[in-house]
Amino acid sequence: MNKILTLAATAMLLASCGGSSNKTESSTISLAKAYENCWYTGVSVNQWECASDNNPQTKDWDVIVNNFNWVVAENCMKCEVIHPAQNSYDFTLADEFVNKANAAGLKVMGHCLIWHSQCAKWFHYDSDGKLVSADTLKARMKEHITTIVKHFKGRVCAWDVCNECFEDDGSFRNSLFYQILGSEFIPLAFQYAHDADPDIELYYNDFSMNKATKVEAVANFFAPLIKDGLPINAINMQGHIILEDGANNIIRDYAHSIDVIKSIGVKTGFSELDLSVLPNPFGFSGANVSDKFAYRPEMDPYIEGFPTERQEEVDNFWVEFYKMLLQNKEAITRVNFWCLNDGNSWRNDFPIRGRKDYATLFDRQNNPKPTIEKLIKLVE
């Protein structure tokens, strides 16, 4: 009897996410349109895809606009690009991206305000090359966050305020922010962002959030801060998944993580989804961009193309993953994929440079993979 009730409840969830009662052929609608009553569906955008010149990747823009309703910049809004020197801001690339997205009616996610990686080198040091004091770093953080958030006020819908502040074992990452300020830098960053724009949504973002040790540590840290009024709207999980790690385990673990985040009173979402189909060197996990491994031919088995039977395995994973998401749709604000197509995906170079991966929803010619139609059929 319980199994029958569960199946019925799942069917009701699937029906509630459909759009109009008049069915549209799945091939004529996008994933974003199909799931518009569930969550936003987004994708990351690189600087060439939104460029005004005739770079080959500018052809991607129409695919982005036609298939997604939310976008996030891969790199052009990070500190080393937007604030390269203490008294110098360069909004050129970021403005080009944001303005083009706004003109197309796409919602924009700001990414990211405080991150240990791709942070301009001046940020933590004084003129003598020594680490700055706590007060100096607070002042620099406040000026940096305030300037950027106000610059994009009304054009950006939300910000990843702090990015990747925890290790997989649940301890704090020993970044320069942490070395100087301890964990205080996290709530300070959220408060500075909120003061700059009280109406903006503010998120925390991290990888390996399927790991219980990590998600529980993140939740335990934020829970008392949220209770005390910290201005945070969601704790988001990146979702850089490796198929070799085991589909059933991954889906089960993320379901647990969603429950953990829900329990502290905020929403969640997936901010950087992709699915690597390549061998996983040494059981590597996470998305720490400084981690690299040497190229070996046996770690690059699909140079001549991706086998059909493996594509079916990929499709099955995404279908089961989306079924889990649908069961938790009230807790999810956004499902965002990282990189539009296989050719642009960072997975080709991480954690082993030069491989040929198939980690996205579109192939190297921007053709949609069968995954998309199967996901749309879930909510028809």
mmCIF file of C-alpha atoms in Angstrom:
data_model
loop_
_atom_site.group_PDB
_atom_site.id
_atom_site.type_symbol
_atom_site.label_atom_id
_atom_site.label_comp_id
_atom_site.label_asym_id
_atom_site.label_seq_id
_atom_site.Cartn_x
_atom_site.Cartn_y
_atom_site.Cartn_z
ATOM 1 C CA MET A 1 0.000 0.000 0.000
ATOM 2 C CA ASN A 2 2.826 2.408 0.886
ATOM 3 C CA LYS A 3 4.492 1.758 -2.486
ATOM 4 C CA ILE A 4 1.242 2.586 -4.302
ATOM 5 C CA LEU A 5 0.871 5.820 -2.361
ATOM 6 C CA THR A 6 4.482 6.777 -3.109
ATOM 7 C CA LEU A 7 3.991 6.212 -6.812
ATOM 8 C CA ALA A 8 0.804 8.257 -6.755
ATOM 9 C CA ALA A 9 2.507 11.109 -4.911
ATOM 10 C CA THR A 10 5.368 11.116 -7.400
ATOM 11 C CA ALA A 11 2.907 11.221 -10.277
ATOM 12 C CA MET A 12 1.200 14.248 -8.707
ATOM 13 C CA LEU A 13 4.579 16.000 -8.357
ATOM 14 C CA LEU A 14 5.413 15.356 -11.982
ATOM 15 C CA ALA A 15 2.045 16.668 -13.104
ATOM 16 C CA SER A 16 2.354 19.829 -11.009
ATOM 17 C CA CYS A 17 5.570 20.824 -12.798
ATOM 18 C CA GLY A 18 4.051 20.708 -16.259
ATOM 19 C CA GLY A 19 3.130 23.999 -17.897
ATOM 20 C CA SER A 20 -0.078 24.249 -19.893
ATOM 21 C CA SER A 21 -2.616 21.427 -19.802
ATOM 22 C CA ASN A 22 -2.290 21.293 -23.603
ATOM 23 C CA LYS A 23 0.789 19.186 -24.216
ATOM 24 C CA THR A 24 3.501 20.524 -26.478
ATOM 25 C CA GLU A 25 5.847 18.214 -28.320
ATOM 26 C CA SER A 26 9.035 17.954 -26.256
ATOM 27 C CA SER A 27 11.200 18.706 -29.278
ATOM 28 C CA THR A 28 9.630 22.171 -29.601
ATOM 29 C CA ILE A 29 10.164 23.382 -26.031
ATOM 30 C CA SER A 30 13.241 23.890 -23.952
ATOM 31 C CA LEU A 31 14.222 22.317 -20.653
ATOM 32 C CA ALA A 32 13.763 25.728 -19.046
ATOM 33 C CA LYS A 33 10.232 26.066 -20.404
ATOM 34 C CA ALA A 34 9.276 22.543 -19.392
ATOM 35 C CA TYR A 35 10.410 23.113 -15.805
ATOM 36 C CA GLU A 36 9.418 26.771 -15.427
ATOM 37 C CA ASN A 37 6.880 25.904 -12.707
ATOM 38 C CA CYS A 38 9.518 23.956 -10.774
ATOM 39 C CA TRP A 39 12.707 26.025 -10.770
ATOM 40 C CA TYR A 40 14.898 28.202 -12.966
ATOM 41 C CA THR A 41 17.114 26.351 -15.433
ATOM 42 C CA GLY A 42 20.440 28.024 -16.076
ATOM 43 C CA VAL A 43 23.847 27.677 -17.671
ATOM 44 C CA SER A 44 27.256 29.266 -17.300
ATOM 45 C CA VAL A 45 28.465 31.608 -20.042
ATOM 46 C CA ASN A 46 32.052 32.348 -21.009
ATOM 47 C CA GLN A 47 33.263 35.739 -22.227
ATOM 48 C CA TRP A 48 33.433 34.703 -25.904
ATOM 49 C CA GLU A 49 29.836 33.507 -25.982
ATOM 50 C CA CYS A 50 28.573 36.969 -25.066
ATOM 51 C CA ALA A 51 31.180 38.924 -27.011
ATOM 52 C CA SER A 52 30.075 41.473 -29.594
ATOM 53 C CA ASP A 53 32.643 40.426 -32.206
ATOM 54 C CA ASN A 54 32.376 37.445 -34.548
ATOM 55 C CA ASN A 55 34.240 34.949 -32.376
ATOM 56 C CA PRO A 56 33.231 31.346 -33.248
ATOM 57 C CA GLN A 57 31.659 30.913 -29.804
ATOM 58 C CA THR A 58 29.255 33.835 -30.266
ATOM 59 C CA LYS A 59 27.038 31.367 -32.159
ATOM 60 C CA ASP A 60 26.383 29.745 -28.792
ATOM 61 C CA TRP A 61 24.390 32.766 -27.622
ATOM 62 C CA ASP A 62 21.202 31.905 -29.507
ATOM 63 C CA VAL A 63 21.365 28.371 -28.109
ATOM 64 C CA ILE A 64 21.706 29.804 -24.600
ATOM 65 C CA VAL A 65 18.770 32.191 -25.004
ATOM 66 C CA ASN A 66 16.531 29.522 -26.540
ATOM 67 C CA ASN A 67 17.206 26.880 -23.906
ATOM 68 C CA PHE A 68 17.763 28.609 -20.555
ATOM 69 C CA ASN A 69 16.206 31.362 -18.432
ATOM 70 C CA TRP A 70 19.092 32.024 -16.047
ATOM 71 C CA VAL A 71 22.787 32.619 -16.756
ATOM 72 C CA VAL A 72 25.960 32.971 -14.718
ATOM 73 C CA ALA A 73 29.392 34.131 -15.860
ATOM 74 C CA GLU A 74 32.131 31.532 -15.749
ATOM 75 C CA ASN A 75 34.970 33.949 -14.983
ATOM 76 C CA CYS A 76 34.411 37.588 -15.930
ATOM 77 C CA MET A 77 32.830 38.608 -12.605
ATOM 78 C CA LYS A 78 35.548 37.070 -10.427
ATOM 79 C CA CYS A 79 37.933 39.239 -8.436
ATOM 80 C CA GLU A 80 41.066 38.848 -10.569
ATOM 81 C CA VAL A 81 39.133 40.107 -13.613
ATOM 82 C CA ILE A 82 36.810 42.706 -12.172
ATOM 83 C CA HIS A 83 39.089 44.154 -9.439
ATOM 84 C CA PRO A 84 42.663 43.444 -10.581
ATOM 85 C CA ALA A 85 44.294 46.240 -8.577
ATOM 86 C CA GLN A 86 43.346 47.848 -5.297
ATOM 87 C CA ASN A 87 42.133 51.110 -6.776
ATOM 88 C CA SER A 88 41.117 49.790 -10.179
ATOM 89 C CA TYR A 89 37.916 48.106 -11.340
ATOM 90 C CA ASP A 90 37.382 46.724 -14.823
ATOM 91 C CA PHE A 91 33.714 46.043 -15.571
ATOM 92 C CA THR A 92 34.185 45.759 -19.340
ATOM 93 C CA LEU A 93 33.595 42.033 -19.782
ATOM 94 C CA ALA A 94 31.095 41.756 -16.945
ATOM 95 C CA ASP A 95 28.990 44.629 -18.274
ATOM 96 C CA GLU A 96 29.010 43.093 -21.737
ATOM 97 C CA PHE A 97 27.746 39.821 -20.302
ATOM 98 C CA VAL A 98 25.116 41.338 -17.987
ATOM 99 C CA ASN A 99 23.787 43.803 -20.559
ATOM 100 C CA LYS A 100 23.479 41.125 -23.229
ATOM 101 C CA ALA A 101 21.680 38.789 -20.818
ATOM 102 C CA ASN A 102 19.312 41.531 -19.649
ATOM 103 C CA ALA A 103 18.482 42.450 -23.240
ATOM 104 C CA ALA A 104 17.577 38.815 -23.938
ATOM 105 C CA GLY A 105 15.324 38.596 -20.881
ATOM 106 C CA LEU A 106 17.616 36.220 -18.988
ATOM 107 C CA LYS A 107 18.058 36.406 -15.230
ATOM 108 C CA VAL A 108 21.663 36.899 -14.129
ATOM 109 C CA MET A 109 23.502 35.264 -11.256
ATOM 110 C CA GLY A 110 26.525 37.168 -9.985
ATOM 111 C CA HIS A 111 29.487 34.868 -9.398
ATOM 112 C CA CYS A 112 31.260 35.419 -7.078
ATOM 113 C CA LEU A 113 32.134 38.051 -4.484
ATOM 114 C CA ILE A 114 34.513 36.255 -2.091
ATOM 115 C CA TRP A 115 36.568 33.243 -3.192
ATOM 116 C CA HIS A 116 40.074 32.172 -2.279
ATOM 117 C CA SER A 117 40.819 31.150 -5.884
ATOM 118 C CA GLN A 118 41.034 33.661 -8.754
ATOM 119 C CA CYS A 119 41.337 36.398 -6.159
ATOM 120 C CA ALA A 120 43.564 39.313 -7.126
ATOM 121 C CA LYS A 121 46.974 38.988 -5.462
ATOM 122 C CA TRP A 122 46.855 42.437 -3.870
ATOM 123 C CA PHE A 123 43.781 41.638 -1.806
ATOM 124 C CA HIS A 124 45.492 40.085 1.222
ATOM 125 C CA TYR A 125 48.893 41.822 1.246
ATOM 126 C CA ASP A 126 50.295 45.207 2.204
ATOM 127 C CA SER A 127 52.958 47.183 0.336
ATOM 128 C CA ASP A 128 55.696 45.201 2.105
ATOM 129 C CA GLY A 129 54.289 41.880 0.962
ATOM 130 C CA LYS A 130 52.974 40.946 4.406
ATOM 131 C CA LEU A 131 49.465 39.761 5.176
ATOM 132 C CA VAL A 132 47.201 42.671 6.078
ATOM 133 C CA SER A 133 45.543 43.067 9.456
ATOM 134 C CA ALA A 134 42.017 41.893 10.181
ATOM 135 C CA ASP A 135 40.700 45.451 10.105
ATOM 136 C CA THR A 136 42.352 46.148 6.766
ATOM 137 C CA LEU A 137 40.929 42.997 5.203
ATOM 138 C CA LYS A 138 37.460 43.843 6.500
ATOM 139 C CA ALA A 139 37.704 47.280 4.936
ATOM 140 C CA ARG A 140 38.895 45.842 1.615
ATOM 141 C CA MET A 141 36.122 43.253 1.606
ATOM 142 C CA LYS A 142 33.484 45.868 2.332
ATOM 143 C CA GLU A 143 34.717 48.228 -0.375
ATOM 144 C CA HIS A 144 35.051 45.408 -2.916
ATOM 145 C CA ILE A 145 31.617 43.925 -2.253
ATOM 146 C CA THR A 146 29.827 47.250 -1.958
ATOM 147 C CA THR A 147 31.281 48.623 -5.196
ATOM 148 C CA ILE A 148 30.473 45.521 -7.245
ATOM 149 C CA VAL A 149 26.991 44.877 -5.872
ATOM 150 C CA LYS A 150 25.963 48.519 -6.312
ATOM 151 C CA HIS A 151 27.399 48.602 -9.842
ATOM 152 C CA PHE A 152 25.092 45.770 -10.898
ATOM 153 C CA LYS A 153 22.094 46.712 -8.741
ATOM 154 C CA GLY A 154 18.886 46.165 -10.692
ATOM 155 C CA ARG A 155 20.677 44.140 -13.374
ATOM 156 C CA VAL A 156 21.738 41.088 -11.361
ATOM 157 C CA CYS A 157 19.143 38.989 -9.519
ATOM 158 C CA ALA A 158 21.364 37.198 -7.009
ATOM 159 C CA TRP A 159 24.969 36.793 -5.882
ATOM 160 C CA ASP A 160 27.151 33.904 -4.847
ATOM 161 C CA VAL A 161 28.567 35.775 -1.880
ATOM 162 C CA CYS A 162 31.068 33.217 -0.583
ATOM 163 C CA ASN A 163 32.405 30.310 -2.598
ATOM 164 C CA GLU A 164 34.095 27.088 -1.450
ATOM 165 C CA CYS A 165 34.920 27.933 2.158
ATOM 166 C CA PHE A 166 34.931 24.355 3.488
ATOM 167 C CA GLU A 167 37.048 21.261 2.912
ATOM 168 C CA ASP A 168 35.458 17.892 2.152
ATOM 169 C CA ASP A 169 36.003 16.729 5.732
ATOM 170 C CA GLY A 170 33.909 19.631 7.027
ATOM 171 C CA SER A 171 36.779 21.780 8.264
ATOM 172 C CA PHE A 172 37.220 25.368 7.159
ATOM 173 C CA ARG A 173 39.416 25.862 4.128
ATOM 174 C CA ASN A 174 42.666 27.468 5.268
ATOM 175 C CA SER A 175 42.388 30.339 2.795
ATOM 176 C CA LEU A 176 43.971 33.721 3.358
ATOM 177 C CA PHE A 177 40.517 35.041 4.246
ATOM 178 C CA TYR A 178 40.310 32.420 6.983
ATOM 179 C CA GLN A 179 43.903 32.884 8.136
ATOM 180 C CA ILE A 180 43.329 36.593 8.716
ATOM 181 C CA LEU A 181 39.699 36.710 9.883
ATOM 182 C CA GLY A 182 38.754 33.163 10.821
ATOM 183 C CA SER A 183 35.213 32.134 9.929
ATOM 184 C CA GLU A 184 34.018 35.693 10.601
ATOM 185 C CA PHE A 185 34.738 36.626 6.982
ATOM 186 C CA ILE A 186 31.693 34.627 5.835
ATOM 187 C CA PRO A 187 28.899 36.431 7.746
ATOM 188 C CA LEU A 188 30.696 39.733 7.180
ATOM 189 C CA ALA A 189 30.584 39.201 3.416
ATOM 190 C CA PHE A 190 26.861 38.466 3.508
ATOM 191 C CA GLN A 191 26.171 41.541 5.596
ATOM 192 C CA TYR A 192 28.218 43.797 3.314
ATOM 193 C CA ALA A 193 26.358 42.470 0.261
ATOM 194 C CA HIS A 194 22.965 42.922 1.928
ATOM 195 C CA ASP A 195 23.813 46.479 2.985
ATOM 196 C CA ALA A 196 24.804 47.303 -0.600
ATOM 197 C CA ASP A 197 21.505 45.977 -1.990
ATOM 198 C CA PRO A 198 18.867 44.915 0.568
ATOM 199 C CA ASP A 199 16.670 43.438 -2.186
ATOM 200 C CA ILE A 200 19.225 41.105 -3.765
ATOM 201 C CA GLU A 201 19.194 37.348 -3.137
ATOM 202 C CA LEU A 202 22.368 36.032 -1.510
ATOM 203 C CA TYR A 203 23.749 32.493 -1.744
ATOM 204 C CA TYR A 204 26.520 30.331 -0.390
ATOM 205 C CA ASN A 205 28.084 27.957 -2.957
ATOM 206 C CA ASP A 206 30.347 24.895 -2.614
ATOM 207 C CA PHE A 207 31.411 21.631 -4.252
ATOM 208 C CA SER A 208 31.355 18.052 -2.882
ATOM 209 C CA MET A 209 28.097 18.889 -1.143
ATOM 210 C CA ASN A 210 26.939 15.310 -1.674
ATOM 211 C CA LYS A 211 29.381 14.333 1.065
ATOM 212 C CA ALA A 212 27.574 14.129 4.412
ATOM 213 C CA THR A 213 30.588 15.382 6.362
ATOM 214 C CA LYS A 214 30.732 18.534 4.287
ATOM 215 C CA VAL A 215 27.061 19.424 3.910
ATOM 216 C CA GLU A 216 26.417 18.818 7.587
ATOM 217 C CA ALA A 217 29.370 21.008 8.568
ATOM 218 C CA VAL A 218 28.157 23.794 6.269
ATOM 219 C CA ALA A 219 24.631 23.524 7.666
ATOM 220 C CA ASN A 220 25.857 23.472 11.269
ATOM 221 C CA PHE A 221 27.878 26.607 10.637
ATOM 222 C CA PHE A 222 25.065 28.554 8.997
ATOM 223 C CA ALA A 223 22.186 27.375 11.225
ATOM 224 C CA PRO A 224 22.847 29.693 14.209
ATOM 225 C CA LEU A 225 23.714 32.576 11.881
ATOM 226 C CA ILE A 226 20.406 32.138 10.055
ATOM 227 C CA LYS A 227 18.589 31.987 13.374
ATOM 228 C CA ASP A 228 20.225 35.311 14.275
ATOM 229 C CA GLY A 229 19.069 36.902 11.006
ATOM 230 C CA LEU A 230 21.929 36.367 8.543
ATOM 231 C CA PRO A 231 20.712 37.619 5.139
ATOM 232 C CA ILE A 232 21.059 34.404 3.118
ATOM 233 C CA ASN A 233 18.486 32.909 0.738
ATOM 234 C CA ALA A 234 20.020 29.588 -0.256
ATOM 235 C CA ILE A 235 22.935 27.220 0.214
ATOM 236 C CA ASN A 236 23.727 25.887 -3.240
ATOM 237 C CA MET A 237 25.521 22.725 -4.309
ATOM 238 C CA GLN A 238 27.760 22.804 -7.369
ATOM 239 C CA GLY A 239 27.166 19.252 -8.578
ATOM 240 C CA HIS A 240 30.326 18.376 -10.498
ATOM 241 C CA ILE A 241 29.472 14.691 -10.823
ATOM 242 C CA ILE A 242 31.578 11.775 -12.068
ATOM 243 C CA LEU A 243 29.548 8.899 -13.505
ATOM 244 C CA GLU A 244 32.144 6.358 -12.422
ATOM 245 C CA ASP A 245 31.410 7.221 -8.780
ATOM 246 C CA GLY A 246 28.083 5.367 -8.923
ATOM 247 C CA ALA A 247 24.753 6.880 -9.972
ATOM 248 C CA ASN A 248 22.608 5.422 -7.208
ATOM 249 C CA ASN A 249 24.966 6.526 -4.462
ATOM 250 C CA ILE A 250 25.279 10.042 -5.902
ATOM 251 C CA ILE A 251 21.518 10.538 -6.143
ATOM 252 C CA ARG A 252 20.943 9.161 -2.651
ATOM 253 C CA ASP A 253 23.645 11.385 -1.194
ATOM 254 C CA TYR A 254 22.296 14.547 -2.835
ATOM 255 C CA ALA A 255 18.792 13.735 -1.584
ATOM 256 C CA HIS A 256 20.253 13.607 1.928
ATOM 257 C CA SER A 257 22.036 16.915 1.378
ATOM 258 C CA ILE A 258 18.816 18.595 0.279
ATOM 259 C CA ASP A 259 17.152 17.386 3.480
ATOM 260 C CA VAL A 260 20.026 18.732 5.583
ATOM 261 C CA ILE A 261 19.854 22.175 4.004
ATOM 262 C CA LYS A 262 16.057 22.303 4.213
ATOM 263 C CA SER A 263 16.286 21.531 7.935
ATOM 264 C CA ILE A 264 17.997 24.846 8.692
ATOM 265 C CA GLY A 265 15.326 26.908 6.968
ATOM 266 C CA VAL A 266 16.811 27.960 3.616
ATOM 267 C CA LYS A 267 16.406 26.787 0.048
ATOM 268 C CA THR A 268 18.984 25.040 -2.075
ATOM 269 C CA GLY A 269 19.775 24.411 -5.715
ATOM 270 C CA PHE A 270 22.414 23.114 -8.087
ATOM 271 C CA SER A 271 24.747 25.797 -9.377
ATOM 272 C CA GLU A 272 27.360 24.050 -11.552
ATOM 273 C CA LEU A 273 26.000 20.737 -12.797
ATOM 274 C CA ASP A 274 27.960 18.573 -15.183
ATOM 275 C CA LEU A 275 28.603 14.847 -15.513
ATOM 276 C CA SER A 276 32.058 13.594 -16.414
ATOM 277 C CA VAL A 277 32.051 10.228 -18.188
ATOM 278 C CA LEU A 278 35.827 9.782 -18.103
ATOM 279 C CA PRO A 279 37.834 7.567 -15.738
ATOM 280 C CA ASN A 280 38.343 9.114 -12.333
ATOM 281 C CA PRO A 281 42.055 9.307 -11.453
ATOM 282 C CA PHE A 282 42.836 7.981 -7.997
ATOM 283 C CA GLY A 283 39.222 8.354 -6.844
ATOM 284 C CA PHE A 284 39.475 12.123 -7.195
ATOM 285 C CA SER A 285 36.425 14.161 -6.213
ATOM 286 C CA GLY A 286 35.540 17.805 -5.902
ATOM 287 C CA ALA A 287 36.283 20.861 -7.997
ATOM 288 C CA ASN A 288 39.389 22.403 -6.502
ATOM 289 C CA VAL A 289 40.868 23.984 -9.612
ATOM 290 C CA SER A 290 44.422 23.716 -8.292
ATOM 291 C CA ASP A 291 44.265 19.915 -8.319
ATOM 292 C CA LYS A 292 45.802 18.429 -11.479
ATOM 293 C CA PHE A 293 46.908 14.999 -12.702
ATOM 294 C CA ALA A 294 49.250 13.996 -15.535
ATOM 295 C CA TYR A 295 47.762 12.923 -18.876
ATOM 296 C CA ARG A 296 47.685 9.193 -19.577
ATOM 297 C CA PRO A 297 46.047 7.678 -22.712
ATOM 298 C CA GLU A 298 44.078 5.136 -20.684
ATOM 299 C CA MET A 299 42.393 8.037 -18.915
ATOM 300 C CA ASP A 300 41.115 9.401 -22.263
ATOM 301 C CA PRO A 301 39.166 6.520 -23.857
ATOM 302 C CA TYR A 302 36.640 8.410 -26.026
ATOM 303 C CA ILE A 303 38.812 10.411 -28.408
ATOM 304 C CA GLU A 304 37.023 8.881 -31.424
ATOM 305 C CA GLY A 305 33.526 9.433 -30.030
ATOM 306 C CA PHE A 306 31.189 8.520 -27.214
ATOM 307 C CA PRO A 307 29.522 5.060 -27.438
ATOM 308 C CA THR A 308 25.725 4.935 -27.742
ATOM 309 C CA GLU A 309 25.404 2.482 -24.867
ATOM 310 C CA ARG A 310 27.249 4.866 -22.578
ATOM 311 C CA GLN A 311 25.029 7.758 -23.671
ATOM 312 C CA GLU A 312 22.056 5.671 -22.590
ATOM 313 C CA GLU A 313 23.739 5.236 -19.208
ATOM 314 C CA VAL A 314 24.173 8.999 -18.973
ATOM 315 C CA ASP A 315 20.528 9.597 -19.930
ATOM 316 C CA ASN A 316 19.350 7.137 -17.296
ATOM 317 C CA PHE A 317 21.406 8.894 -14.656
ATOM 318 C CA TRP A 318 19.907 12.303 -15.449
ATOM 319 C CA VAL A 319 16.370 10.921 -15.524
ATOM 320 C CA GLU A 320 16.777 9.386 -12.073
ATOM 321 C CA PHE A 321 18.515 12.511 -10.792
ATOM 322 C CA TYR A 322 15.653 14.693 -12.028
ATOM 323 C CA LYS A 323 13.082 12.387 -10.453
ATOM 324 C CA MET A 324 14.835 12.991 -7.137
ATOM 325 C CA LEU A 325 14.810 16.738 -7.772
ATOM 326 C CA LEU A 326 11.111 16.664 -8.529
ATOM 327 C CA GLN A 327 10.444 14.968 -5.223
ATOM 328 C CA ASN A 328 12.199 17.920 -3.562
ATOM 329 C CA LYS A 329 11.088 20.707 -5.885
ATOM 330 C CA GLU A 330 9.716 22.928 -3.110
ATOM 331 C CA ALA A 331 13.251 23.270 -1.743
ATOM 332 C CA ILE A 332 15.001 24.024 -5.044
ATOM 333 C CA THR A 333 15.349 27.474 -6.585
ATOM 334 C CA ARG A 334 17.621 26.818 -9.552
ATOM 335 C CA VAL A 335 19.180 23.992 -11.557
ATOM 336 C CA ASN A 336 22.191 25.426 -13.348
ATOM 337 C CA PHE A 337 24.506 23.569 -15.735
ATOM 338 C CA TRP A 338 28.195 24.424 -16.039
ATOM 339 C CA CYS A 339 29.209 25.088 -19.661
ATOM 340 C CA LEU A 340 26.870 24.951 -22.625
ATOM 341 C CA ASN A 341 28.440 22.230 -24.766
ATOM 342 C CA ASP A 342 31.037 19.488 -24.639
ATOM 343 C CA GLY A 343 33.580 21.521 -26.573
ATOM 344 C CA ASN A 344 33.491 24.399 -24.077
ATOM 345 C CA SER A 345 33.341 22.278 -20.950
ATOM 346 C CA TRP A 346 36.072 22.748 -18.365
ATOM 347 C CA ARG A 347 35.880 18.980 -17.851
ATOM 348 C CA ASN A 348 38.081 18.468 -20.923
ATOM 349 C CA ASP A 349 40.978 19.925 -18.939
ATOM 350 C CA PHE A 350 40.112 19.048 -15.336
ATOM 351 C CA PRO A 351 41.571 17.325 -13.478
ATOM 352 C CA ILE A 352 43.632 16.074 -16.458
ATOM 353 C CA ARG A 353 44.395 18.558 -19.221
ATOM 354 C CA GLY A 354 43.662 17.651 -22.815
ATOM 355 C CA ARG A 355 41.080 14.889 -22.473
ATOM 356 C CA LYS A 356 37.845 14.629 -24.466
ATOM 357 C CA ASP A 357 34.859 14.592 -22.129
ATOM 358 C CA TYR A 358 31.103 14.571 -22.792
ATOM 359 C CA ALA A 359 29.863 16.315 -19.645
ATOM 360 C CA THR A 360 27.096 18.667 -20.832
ATOM 361 C CA LEU A 361 23.605 18.588 -22.377
ATOM 362 C CA PHE A 362 24.795 19.657 -25.863
ATOM 363 C CA ASP A 363 27.406 18.078 -28.118
ATOM 364 C CA ARG A 364 30.323 19.903 -29.720
ATOM 365 C CA GLN A 365 28.102 21.141 -32.564
ATOM 366 C CA ASN A 366 25.470 22.469 -30.118
ATOM 367 C CA ASN A 367 23.056 19.653 -30.930
ATOM 368 C CA PRO A 368 20.897 18.730 -27.918
ATOM 369 C CA LYS A 369 21.587 15.272 -26.558
ATOM 370 C CA PRO A 370 18.726 12.787 -26.098
ATOM 371 C CA THR A 371 18.984 13.518 -22.372
ATOM 372 C CA ILE A 372 17.005 16.722 -22.794
ATOM 373 C CA GLU A 373 13.988 15.134 -24.451
ATOM 374 C CA LYS A 374 13.885 12.408 -21.816
ATOM 375 C CA LEU A 375 13.919 14.994 -19.025
ATOM 376 C CA ILE A 376 11.144 16.986 -20.689
ATOM 377 C CA LYS A 377 9.025 13.845 -20.971
ATOM 378 C CA LEU A 378 9.085 13.553 -17.172
ATOM 379 C CA VAL A 379 6.830 16.607 -16.895
ATOM 380 C CA GLU A 380 4.705 16.390 -20.031
#
